[in-house]
Amino acid sequence: MSCSIHGNFYIFVLTGYPMSKDETLYRIKEIADRLNQSQKVIRKHIFAGSLISDKKAGVHYISESHLQEFIGSLNAVEVIDLLADPAKSKTKKKDHINWVGISKEWESPSRSTYTSADLFCGAGGMAYGFQMAGFKPLCGLDYFREAGDTYKRNFKHPHILGDITEESVKQKFIETVEQQLKGKRLTVLSGGFPCQGFSMSGSRIVEDKRNSLYKDMLDIIDRLQPEWIVAENVKGLRSMLKGKVEEKILEDIRALGYKVNVTVLNAADYHVPQKRERIIFIANKIDKLNCHPAPLLQPSEYVTTKAAIADLISVSNDKSFNHVRAKHSPKMKLRLAAVAEGDSLYDNYSDSWKKCPWDAASCTIKENHGGVNIHPIEPRVITVREMARLQSFPDDFIFEGSKSKQMVQIGNAVPPLLSKAIGLAIKVAMKM
């Protein structure tokens, strides 16, 4: 493979990849539409040899595998600046995304001196993912006591239990992080902030008392001055107040001196056995490119529910392993068994009591007042350990608290493998 620069694109010359006769082939226009680029740009890549095509009767055809090999082969000095794939998002907004390949370091990430800290850390999904990516987590902060017990059990670094709105708690978090940094600068500060407190007053967006948590996060960012920020939230944030909430968040981050990029990532693209879409803001103030991780898997390759939890059917109840089956009445078992995959037990609760598909990636894992996902094979809801597997937590990650509190922790968590992918993308950007 060789690399050269043409205009604003890095061009990669790949050789030796035969095209399978069984693959679907796409024309230049279809690829251009998919990548939201002009046909001229796609032709430039083909002529440069960076995008392999098969020319028949004067028409270029590109296979899915060749397209993905092109995107997935990117490394620390090879990044392509593309807009979001419109087929993967229902939003009309076009995100300016810098996709970067992470496949080369996925299996064995190198250790680094990079550091991370986590606000609204919950049980530690974000911290665990950054740790897997080669970062050194320094501290987590959350008010959820049982989640804090889980965090302290599974990590060696400090956890602060407290209300982020209290100055003493914020100061303790900042001091704890700074003591470990020993004069160095924090690499990444992350947080899944709440966003329910935005509203409109005429044409102006305002924040009520419920959203003080978001403002406190901005305050900590301003005082700690991390090199990078990673902020995670539900996909629905994009449509709040017709996009005004997202615009304000971008404005607030930029006002602190950061440049920021944002898009929606699907956890299933990164080996998480679950279709879970989350909006991910990535920002930095060290003059680097904000990079989002290029997908590692295509939908046909997603890890299935069956692959993730089938073996647990034969595992006996074990409280120490967070694997205790719910006890349902015979009547409830019949009702659960009758629910079709992908459907909910209750028409008016479509996001809870939903049955996971068996031979596909799971639907989004949630915990809505006891309404957890239904097991595809057995007439019951899934166990805590099965929830953890579908969120990509390893089996030695043990959750504390009552069973209901454990489920809340998992349902609210960032899938560690999604966090790992984000961490690897930042590591790539740091080397550019």
Short mmCIF file of C-alpha atoms in Angstrom, two decimals:
data_model
loop_
_atom_site.label_atom_id
_atom_site.label_comp_id
_atom_site.label_asym_id
_atom_site.label_seq_id
_atom_site.Cartn_x
_atom_site.Cartn_y
_atom_site.Cartn_z
CA MET A 1 0.00 0.00 0.00
CA SER A 2 1.23 3.52 -0.79
CA CYS A 3 -0.13 6.90 0.23
CA SER A 4 -0.30 10.27 -1.51
CA ILE A 5 -2.30 13.43 -0.97
CA HIS A 6 -4.79 14.73 -3.53
CA GLY A 7 -6.51 17.96 -2.56
CA ASN A 8 -8.12 17.53 0.87
CA PHE A 9 -8.01 13.72 0.79
CA TYR A 10 -5.38 11.17 1.69
CA ILE A 11 -5.19 8.63 -1.14
CA PHE A 12 -4.33 4.99 -0.49
CA VAL A 13 -3.16 2.62 -3.20
CA LEU A 14 -4.25 -0.91 -2.27
CA THR A 15 -3.36 -3.93 -4.35
CA GLY A 16 -4.04 -7.64 -4.36
CA TYR A 17 -7.71 -7.73 -3.25
CA PRO A 18 -9.82 -9.98 -5.50
CA MET A 19 -13.53 -9.23 -5.80
CA SER A 20 -15.96 -11.95 -4.71
CA LYS A 21 -18.58 -12.99 -7.26
CA ASP A 22 -21.16 -13.29 -4.46
CA GLU A 23 -20.88 -9.70 -3.30
CA THR A 24 -23.28 -6.92 -4.19
CA LEU A 25 -21.62 -4.43 -6.53
CA TYR A 26 -22.26 -0.69 -6.50
CA ARG A 27 -21.82 1.95 -9.16
CA ILE A 28 -19.94 5.18 -8.63
CA LYS A 29 -23.13 7.17 -8.08
CA GLU A 30 -24.29 4.79 -5.35
CA ILE A 31 -20.95 5.04 -3.56
CA ALA A 32 -20.97 8.82 -3.93
CA ASP A 33 -24.46 9.01 -2.42
CA ARG A 34 -23.50 6.68 0.39
CA LEU A 35 -20.43 8.74 1.35
CA ASN A 36 -22.16 12.02 0.59
CA GLN A 37 -19.43 12.96 -1.87
CA SER A 38 -19.41 13.98 -5.51
CA GLN A 39 -18.94 11.37 -8.23
CA LYS A 40 -15.84 13.29 -9.28
CA VAL A 41 -14.22 12.67 -5.89
CA ILE A 42 -15.05 8.95 -6.03
CA ARG A 43 -13.60 8.69 -9.54
CA LYS A 44 -10.43 10.38 -8.31
CA HIS A 45 -10.01 7.68 -5.66
CA ILE A 46 -10.60 4.93 -8.21
CA PHE A 47 -8.12 6.35 -10.70
CA ALA A 48 -5.54 6.77 -7.90
CA GLY A 49 -5.97 3.11 -6.98
CA SER A 50 -7.18 3.86 -3.46
CA LEU A 51 -10.68 2.50 -4.09
CA ILE A 52 -10.61 -0.75 -6.04
CA SER A 53 -13.25 -1.24 -8.73
CA ASP A 54 -14.07 -3.78 -11.41
CA LYS A 55 -14.65 -2.12 -14.78
CA LYS A 56 -17.11 -3.86 -17.08
CA ALA A 57 -18.31 -2.42 -20.41
CA GLY A 58 -16.97 0.98 -19.38
CA VAL A 59 -18.78 1.02 -16.01
CA HIS A 60 -16.99 0.88 -12.66
CA TYR A 61 -18.40 -1.48 -9.99
CA ILE A 62 -17.24 -1.38 -6.35
CA SER A 63 -17.79 -4.19 -3.85
CA GLU A 64 -18.75 -3.66 -0.22
CA SER A 65 -15.59 -5.39 0.95
CA HIS A 66 -13.33 -3.13 -1.10
CA LEU A 67 -15.08 -0.04 0.22
CA GLN A 68 -14.73 -1.23 3.81
CA GLU A 69 -11.11 -2.26 3.31
CA PHE A 70 -10.45 1.27 2.11
CA ILE A 71 -12.06 2.92 5.14
CA GLY A 72 -10.89 0.32 7.64
CA SER A 73 -7.25 0.41 6.59
CA LEU A 74 -6.70 3.94 7.87
CA ASN A 75 -4.10 4.36 10.57
CA ALA A 76 -2.30 7.08 12.48
CA VAL A 77 -1.17 8.98 9.39
CA GLU A 78 -4.05 8.00 7.14
CA VAL A 79 -7.37 9.70 7.70
CA ILE A 80 -10.16 10.45 5.30
CA ASP A 81 -12.51 13.35 5.88
CA LEU A 82 -16.02 12.19 4.99
CA LEU A 83 -19.53 13.26 5.88
CA ALA A 84 -21.82 10.91 7.77
CA ASP A 85 -23.41 8.03 5.91
CA PRO A 86 -27.00 9.28 5.50
CA ALA A 87 -28.28 5.71 5.48
CA LYS A 88 -27.18 5.30 9.10
CA SER A 89 -29.04 8.27 10.50
CA LYS A 90 -32.61 9.44 10.33
CA THR A 91 -31.55 13.02 11.01
CA LYS A 92 -31.39 15.48 8.15
CA LYS A 93 -28.32 17.09 9.65
CA LYS A 94 -25.06 16.45 7.80
CA ASP A 95 -22.23 15.93 10.23
CA HIS A 96 -18.68 16.82 9.36
CA ILE A 97 -16.93 13.64 10.47
CA ASN A 98 -13.28 12.68 10.40
CA TRP A 99 -13.50 8.89 10.26
CA VAL A 100 -10.32 7.15 11.33
CA GLY A 101 -9.44 3.47 11.17
CA ILE A 102 -8.79 1.68 14.47
CA SER A 103 -8.71 -1.94 13.27
CA LYS A 104 -4.91 -2.27 13.41
CA GLU A 105 -4.80 -1.63 17.16
CA TRP A 106 -8.16 -3.12 18.13
CA GLU A 107 -6.98 -6.54 19.28
CA SER A 108 -3.87 -5.41 21.16
CA PRO A 109 -3.93 -1.68 21.97
CA SER A 110 -0.58 -0.27 22.97
CA ARG A 111 -0.11 1.24 26.41
CA SER A 112 0.34 4.97 26.62
CA THR A 113 0.88 7.82 29.03
CA TYR A 114 -2.55 9.23 28.17
CA THR A 115 -4.93 9.79 31.08
CA SER A 116 -8.69 9.98 31.48
CA ALA A 117 -11.28 10.99 34.07
CA ASP A 118 -15.03 10.50 34.02
CA LEU A 119 -17.98 12.61 35.18
CA PHE A 120 -21.39 10.95 35.71
CA CYS A 121 -19.33 7.76 35.60
CA GLY A 122 -22.00 5.31 36.81
CA ALA A 123 -20.64 1.77 37.05
CA GLY A 124 -17.66 2.65 34.84
CA GLY A 125 -18.43 1.61 31.26
CA MET A 126 -16.67 4.63 29.81
CA ALA A 127 -13.66 4.28 32.11
CA TYR A 128 -13.30 0.56 31.38
CA GLY A 129 -13.33 1.20 27.63
CA PHE A 130 -10.65 3.89 27.85
CA GLN A 131 -8.59 1.57 30.05
CA MET A 132 -8.85 -1.15 27.39
CA ALA A 133 -7.70 1.41 24.81
CA GLY A 134 -4.47 2.01 26.74
CA PHE A 135 -5.41 5.05 28.81
CA LYS A 136 -4.83 5.41 32.56
CA PRO A 137 -8.12 6.34 34.29
CA LEU A 138 -7.54 8.68 37.23
CA CYS A 139 -10.93 9.29 38.83
CA GLY A 140 -14.68 8.83 38.49
CA LEU A 141 -17.48 10.97 39.93
CA ASP A 142 -21.14 10.06 40.45
CA TYR A 143 -23.87 10.38 43.09
CA PHE A 144 -25.32 6.84 42.58
CA ARG A 145 -24.13 4.92 45.68
CA GLU A 146 -24.54 1.37 44.35
CA ALA A 147 -22.84 2.30 41.08
CA GLY A 148 -20.00 3.74 43.15
CA ASP A 149 -19.66 0.42 44.99
CA THR A 150 -19.44 -1.33 41.62
CA TYR A 151 -16.89 1.18 40.36
CA LYS A 152 -14.67 0.78 43.43
CA ARG A 153 -14.82 -3.01 43.17
CA ASN A 154 -13.67 -3.09 39.54
CA PHE A 155 -11.11 -0.27 39.42
CA LYS A 156 -8.03 0.63 41.42
CA HIS A 157 -8.19 4.38 40.86
CA PRO A 158 -10.24 6.75 43.06
CA HIS A 159 -14.01 7.20 42.90
CA ILE A 160 -15.80 10.18 44.39
CA LEU A 161 -19.37 9.72 45.58
CA GLY A 162 -21.20 13.01 45.64
CA ASP A 163 -23.36 15.67 44.01
CA ILE A 164 -21.51 17.47 41.24
CA THR A 165 -23.53 20.63 41.94
CA GLU A 166 -21.80 21.00 45.32
CA GLU A 167 -18.60 23.03 45.15
CA SER A 168 -16.85 20.80 47.68
CA VAL A 169 -17.49 17.73 45.52
CA LYS A 170 -16.28 19.44 42.35
CA GLN A 171 -13.17 20.66 44.12
CA LYS A 172 -12.44 17.20 45.51
CA PHE A 173 -12.70 15.70 42.01
CA ILE A 174 -10.41 18.34 40.49
CA GLU A 175 -7.84 17.99 43.28
CA THR A 176 -7.88 14.19 43.05
CA VAL A 177 -7.22 14.34 39.31
CA GLU A 178 -4.53 17.02 39.58
CA GLN A 179 -2.68 15.17 42.37
CA GLN A 180 -2.24 12.15 40.11
CA LEU A 181 -1.28 14.23 37.08
CA LYS A 182 1.67 15.77 39.00
CA GLY A 183 1.74 18.90 36.90
CA LYS A 184 0.84 17.26 33.62
CA ARG A 185 -2.35 17.94 31.71
CA LEU A 186 -5.33 15.59 31.70
CA THR A 187 -5.71 13.94 28.30
CA VAL A 188 -9.46 13.20 28.24
CA LEU A 189 -12.39 14.25 30.40
CA SER A 190 -15.57 12.34 29.55
CA GLY A 191 -19.15 12.43 30.72
CA GLY A 192 -22.66 11.34 29.85
CA PHE A 193 -24.44 14.47 30.95
CA PRO A 194 -28.21 14.87 31.52
CA CYS A 195 -30.02 17.19 29.12
CA GLN A 196 -33.64 17.39 30.26
CA GLY A 197 -33.39 20.97 31.50
CA PHE A 198 -33.33 22.87 28.20
CA SER A 199 -36.35 24.90 27.12
CA MET A 200 -37.23 27.83 24.87
CA SER A 201 -38.19 31.35 25.84
CA GLY A 202 -39.30 33.04 22.65
CA SER A 203 -36.44 32.49 20.22
CA ARG A 204 -33.87 32.03 22.97
CA ILE A 205 -32.84 28.71 24.51
CA VAL A 206 -32.72 28.71 28.30
CA GLU A 207 -31.76 26.26 31.04
CA ASP A 208 -33.78 25.53 34.16
CA LYS A 209 -32.61 24.17 37.52
CA ARG A 210 -32.79 20.57 36.28
CA ASN A 211 -29.88 21.28 33.97
CA SER A 212 -27.42 22.59 36.52
CA LEU A 213 -25.56 19.28 36.12
CA TYR A 214 -24.68 20.17 32.53
CA LYS A 215 -23.41 23.59 33.57
CA ASP A 216 -21.35 22.05 36.37
CA MET A 217 -19.70 19.77 33.82
CA LEU A 218 -18.75 22.82 31.76
CA ASP A 219 -17.37 24.44 34.89
CA ILE A 220 -15.12 21.45 35.61
CA ILE A 221 -13.95 21.42 31.98
CA ASP A 222 -13.05 25.09 32.25
CA ARG A 223 -11.14 24.58 35.49
CA LEU A 224 -9.32 21.35 34.57
CA GLN A 225 -8.58 22.33 30.95
CA PRO A 226 -8.30 18.77 29.60
CA GLU A 227 -6.78 18.32 26.16
CA TRP A 228 -9.84 16.39 24.98
CA ILE A 229 -13.53 16.19 25.85
CA VAL A 230 -15.81 13.24 25.10
CA ALA A 231 -19.50 13.81 25.81
CA GLU A 232 -22.12 11.08 25.30
CA ASN A 233 -25.89 11.24 25.21
CA VAL A 234 -28.98 9.61 23.76
CA LYS A 235 -29.59 10.04 20.04
CA GLY A 236 -32.85 11.89 20.79
CA LEU A 237 -30.87 14.92 21.93
CA ARG A 238 -30.42 15.81 18.28
CA SER A 239 -34.11 16.53 17.81
CA MET A 240 -34.66 18.35 21.11
CA LEU A 241 -36.12 21.80 20.46
CA LYS A 242 -35.63 21.21 16.73
CA GLY A 243 -31.87 20.89 17.05
CA LYS A 244 -31.39 23.98 19.22
CA VAL A 245 -30.10 21.94 22.18
CA GLU A 246 -27.31 20.40 20.13
CA GLU A 247 -26.42 23.80 18.71
CA LYS A 248 -26.15 25.27 22.19
CA ILE A 249 -23.94 22.45 23.43
CA LEU A 250 -21.62 22.97 20.47
CA GLU A 251 -21.56 26.72 21.16
CA ASP A 252 -20.82 26.19 24.86
CA ILE A 253 -17.92 23.82 24.15
CA ARG A 254 -16.47 26.20 21.56
CA ALA A 255 -16.78 29.06 24.03
CA LEU A 256 -14.33 27.20 26.29
CA GLY A 257 -11.74 27.25 23.51
CA TYR A 258 -12.34 23.80 22.00
CA LYS A 259 -13.04 22.79 18.44
CA VAL A 260 -15.70 20.09 18.34
CA ASN A 261 -17.20 17.46 16.03
CA VAL A 262 -20.30 15.40 16.70
CA THR A 263 -22.15 12.47 15.19
CA VAL A 264 -24.15 9.38 16.16
CA LEU A 265 -22.31 6.08 16.64
CA ASN A 266 -23.89 2.63 16.73
CA ALA A 267 -22.29 0.40 19.37
CA ALA A 268 -22.92 -2.69 17.20
CA ASP A 269 -20.34 -1.35 14.72
CA TYR A 270 -17.66 -2.00 17.36
CA HIS A 271 -18.39 -5.61 18.41
CA VAL A 272 -21.03 -4.71 21.00
CA PRO A 273 -23.84 -7.32 20.59
CA GLN A 274 -26.45 -4.59 20.69
CA LYS A 275 -27.85 -1.93 18.37
CA ARG A 276 -27.37 1.08 20.60
CA GLU A 277 -27.07 4.51 18.99
CA ARG A 278 -25.57 7.38 20.97
CA ILE A 279 -24.56 10.91 20.06
CA ILE A 280 -20.84 11.42 20.67
CA PHE A 281 -19.23 14.86 20.95
CA ILE A 282 -15.42 14.84 20.57
CA ALA A 283 -13.52 18.09 21.19
CA ASN A 284 -9.94 19.21 21.73
CA LYS A 285 -7.99 22.41 22.27
CA ILE A 286 -4.51 21.21 21.25
CA ASP A 287 -4.96 21.80 17.52
CA LYS A 288 -5.62 18.17 16.61
CA LEU A 289 -8.24 16.68 14.29
CA ASN A 290 -11.34 15.40 16.10
CA CYS A 291 -11.68 11.83 14.89
CA HIS A 292 -14.55 9.37 15.27
CA PRO A 293 -13.77 5.64 14.92
CA ALA A 294 -14.62 4.09 11.55
CA PRO A 295 -16.98 1.09 11.94
CA LEU A 296 -15.26 -2.24 12.45
CA LEU A 297 -18.24 -4.35 11.40
CA GLN A 298 -20.96 -4.24 8.77
CA PRO A 299 -24.56 -5.05 9.81
CA SER A 300 -24.23 -8.56 8.38
CA GLU A 301 -21.25 -9.12 10.71
CA TYR A 302 -22.79 -7.85 13.96
CA VAL A 303 -22.33 -9.98 17.07
CA THR A 304 -25.69 -11.65 17.74
CA THR A 305 -27.60 -12.09 20.97
CA LYS A 306 -27.12 -15.82 20.56
CA ALA A 307 -23.35 -15.49 20.29
CA ALA A 308 -23.26 -13.28 23.36
CA ILE A 309 -25.47 -15.14 25.85
CA ALA A 310 -26.42 -18.62 24.55
CA ASP A 311 -23.97 -20.38 26.87
CA LEU A 312 -25.56 -18.75 29.92
CA ILE A 313 -28.74 -20.81 29.44
CA SER A 314 -26.91 -23.79 30.92
CA VAL A 315 -25.32 -21.80 33.76
CA SER A 316 -27.05 -22.22 37.11
CA ASN A 317 -28.20 -19.25 39.15
CA ASP A 318 -25.18 -17.65 40.80
CA LYS A 319 -25.62 -14.43 42.76
CA SER A 320 -21.87 -13.82 42.90
CA PHE A 321 -21.81 -13.90 39.10
CA ASN A 322 -24.84 -11.56 38.79
CA HIS A 323 -26.73 -14.37 37.08
CA VAL A 324 -30.04 -15.02 38.86
CA ARG A 325 -33.16 -15.71 36.80
CA ALA A 326 -36.36 -13.81 37.55
CA LYS A 327 -39.24 -15.80 39.02
CA HIS A 328 -42.36 -15.35 36.86
CA SER A 329 -45.80 -16.80 37.36
CA PRO A 330 -46.94 -19.51 34.91
CA LYS A 331 -49.32 -16.99 33.36
CA MET A 332 -46.54 -14.43 32.87
CA LYS A 333 -44.26 -17.08 31.34
CA LEU A 334 -46.91 -17.85 28.73
CA ARG A 335 -47.27 -14.16 27.93
CA LEU A 336 -43.50 -13.67 27.64
CA ALA A 337 -43.13 -16.72 25.40
CA ALA A 338 -45.82 -15.35 23.05
CA VAL A 339 -44.01 -12.05 22.43
CA ALA A 340 -42.38 -11.94 19.00
CA GLU A 341 -38.72 -11.01 18.70
CA GLY A 342 -38.35 -7.23 18.52
CA ASP A 343 -41.83 -6.64 19.98
CA SER A 344 -42.82 -5.47 23.45
CA LEU A 345 -45.06 -7.18 25.98
CA TYR A 346 -47.04 -3.96 26.35
CA ASP A 347 -48.24 -1.79 23.48
CA ASN A 348 -47.90 1.39 25.53
CA TYR A 349 -44.34 0.59 26.69
CA SER A 350 -42.53 -0.02 23.40
CA ASP A 351 -39.09 0.67 24.90
CA SER A 352 -39.44 -1.80 27.78
CA TRP A 353 -40.30 -5.49 28.05
CA LYS A 354 -38.96 -5.89 24.52
CA LYS A 355 -37.78 -9.31 23.31
CA CYS A 356 -34.22 -9.45 22.02
CA PRO A 357 -33.69 -11.01 18.57
CA TRP A 358 -31.72 -14.27 18.79
CA ASP A 359 -29.87 -14.33 15.47
CA ALA A 360 -29.14 -10.61 15.27
CA ALA A 361 -27.63 -7.95 17.49
CA SER A 362 -29.85 -7.22 20.47
CA CYS A 363 -32.21 -4.28 20.58
CA THR A 364 -31.13 -1.48 22.92
CA ILE A 365 -30.68 -2.69 26.50
CA LYS A 366 -32.70 -0.64 28.96
CA GLU A 367 -34.05 -0.83 32.48
CA ASN A 368 -37.39 0.95 32.74
CA HIS A 369 -38.78 0.41 36.26
CA GLY A 370 -38.27 -3.33 36.06
CA GLY A 371 -39.21 -3.61 32.39
CA VAL A 372 -35.98 -5.16 31.16
CA ASN A 373 -35.51 -7.03 27.90
CA ILE A 374 -37.11 -10.44 27.37
CA HIS A 375 -34.94 -13.49 26.71
CA PRO A 376 -35.43 -14.81 23.14
CA ILE A 377 -35.42 -18.50 24.10
CA GLU A 378 -36.56 -18.81 27.70
CA PRO A 379 -39.87 -17.33 29.00
CA ARG A 380 -38.30 -14.73 31.30
CA VAL A 381 -36.51 -11.42 31.34
CA ILE A 382 -32.76 -11.52 30.94
CA THR A 383 -30.46 -11.69 33.95
CA VAL A 384 -28.01 -9.04 35.11
CA ARG A 385 -25.11 -11.00 33.63
CA GLU A 386 -26.92 -11.36 30.30
CA MET A 387 -27.53 -7.60 30.31
CA ALA A 388 -23.85 -7.06 31.05
CA ARG A 389 -22.79 -9.35 28.19
CA LEU A 390 -25.05 -7.46 25.76
CA GLN A 391 -23.45 -4.22 26.95
CA SER A 392 -19.97 -5.78 26.34
CA PHE A 393 -18.91 -5.88 30.01
CA PRO A 394 -16.52 -8.80 30.68
CA ASP A 395 -17.59 -11.61 32.99
CA ASP A 396 -15.16 -10.59 35.73
CA PHE A 397 -16.81 -7.17 35.98
CA ILE A 398 -19.11 -7.70 38.99
CA PHE A 399 -21.99 -5.38 39.85
CA GLU A 400 -22.91 -4.39 43.41
CA GLY A 401 -26.23 -3.52 45.04
CA SER A 402 -29.66 -5.09 44.73
CA LYS A 403 -30.62 -6.80 41.49
CA SER A 404 -32.78 -3.84 40.45
CA LYS A 405 -29.94 -1.39 41.14
CA GLN A 406 -27.55 -3.56 39.14
CA MET A 407 -29.91 -3.46 36.17
CA VAL A 408 -30.16 0.32 36.36
CA GLN A 409 -26.36 0.57 36.36
CA ILE A 410 -26.05 -1.59 33.25
CA GLY A 411 -28.95 0.02 31.40
CA ASN A 412 -27.40 3.46 31.91
CA ALA A 413 -23.84 2.45 31.06
CA VAL A 414 -21.74 3.32 28.04
CA PRO A 415 -20.79 -0.02 26.40
CA PRO A 416 -17.09 -0.50 27.17
CA LEU A 417 -16.28 -1.59 23.60
CA LEU A 418 -17.84 1.60 22.23
CA SER A 419 -15.74 3.61 24.67
CA LYS A 420 -12.67 1.61 23.65
CA ALA A 421 -13.27 2.52 19.99
CA ILE A 422 -13.54 6.22 20.89
CA GLY A 423 -10.35 6.03 22.95
CA LEU A 424 -8.45 4.39 20.09
CA ALA A 425 -9.66 7.09 17.69
CA ILE A 426 -8.29 9.76 20.02
CA LYS A 427 -4.97 7.90 20.25
CA VAL A 428 -4.77 7.91 16.46
CA ALA A 429 -5.53 11.63 16.33
CA MET A 430 -2.85 12.36 18.95
CA LYS A 431 -0.20 10.85 16.67
CA MET A 432 -1.19 12.85 13.59
#
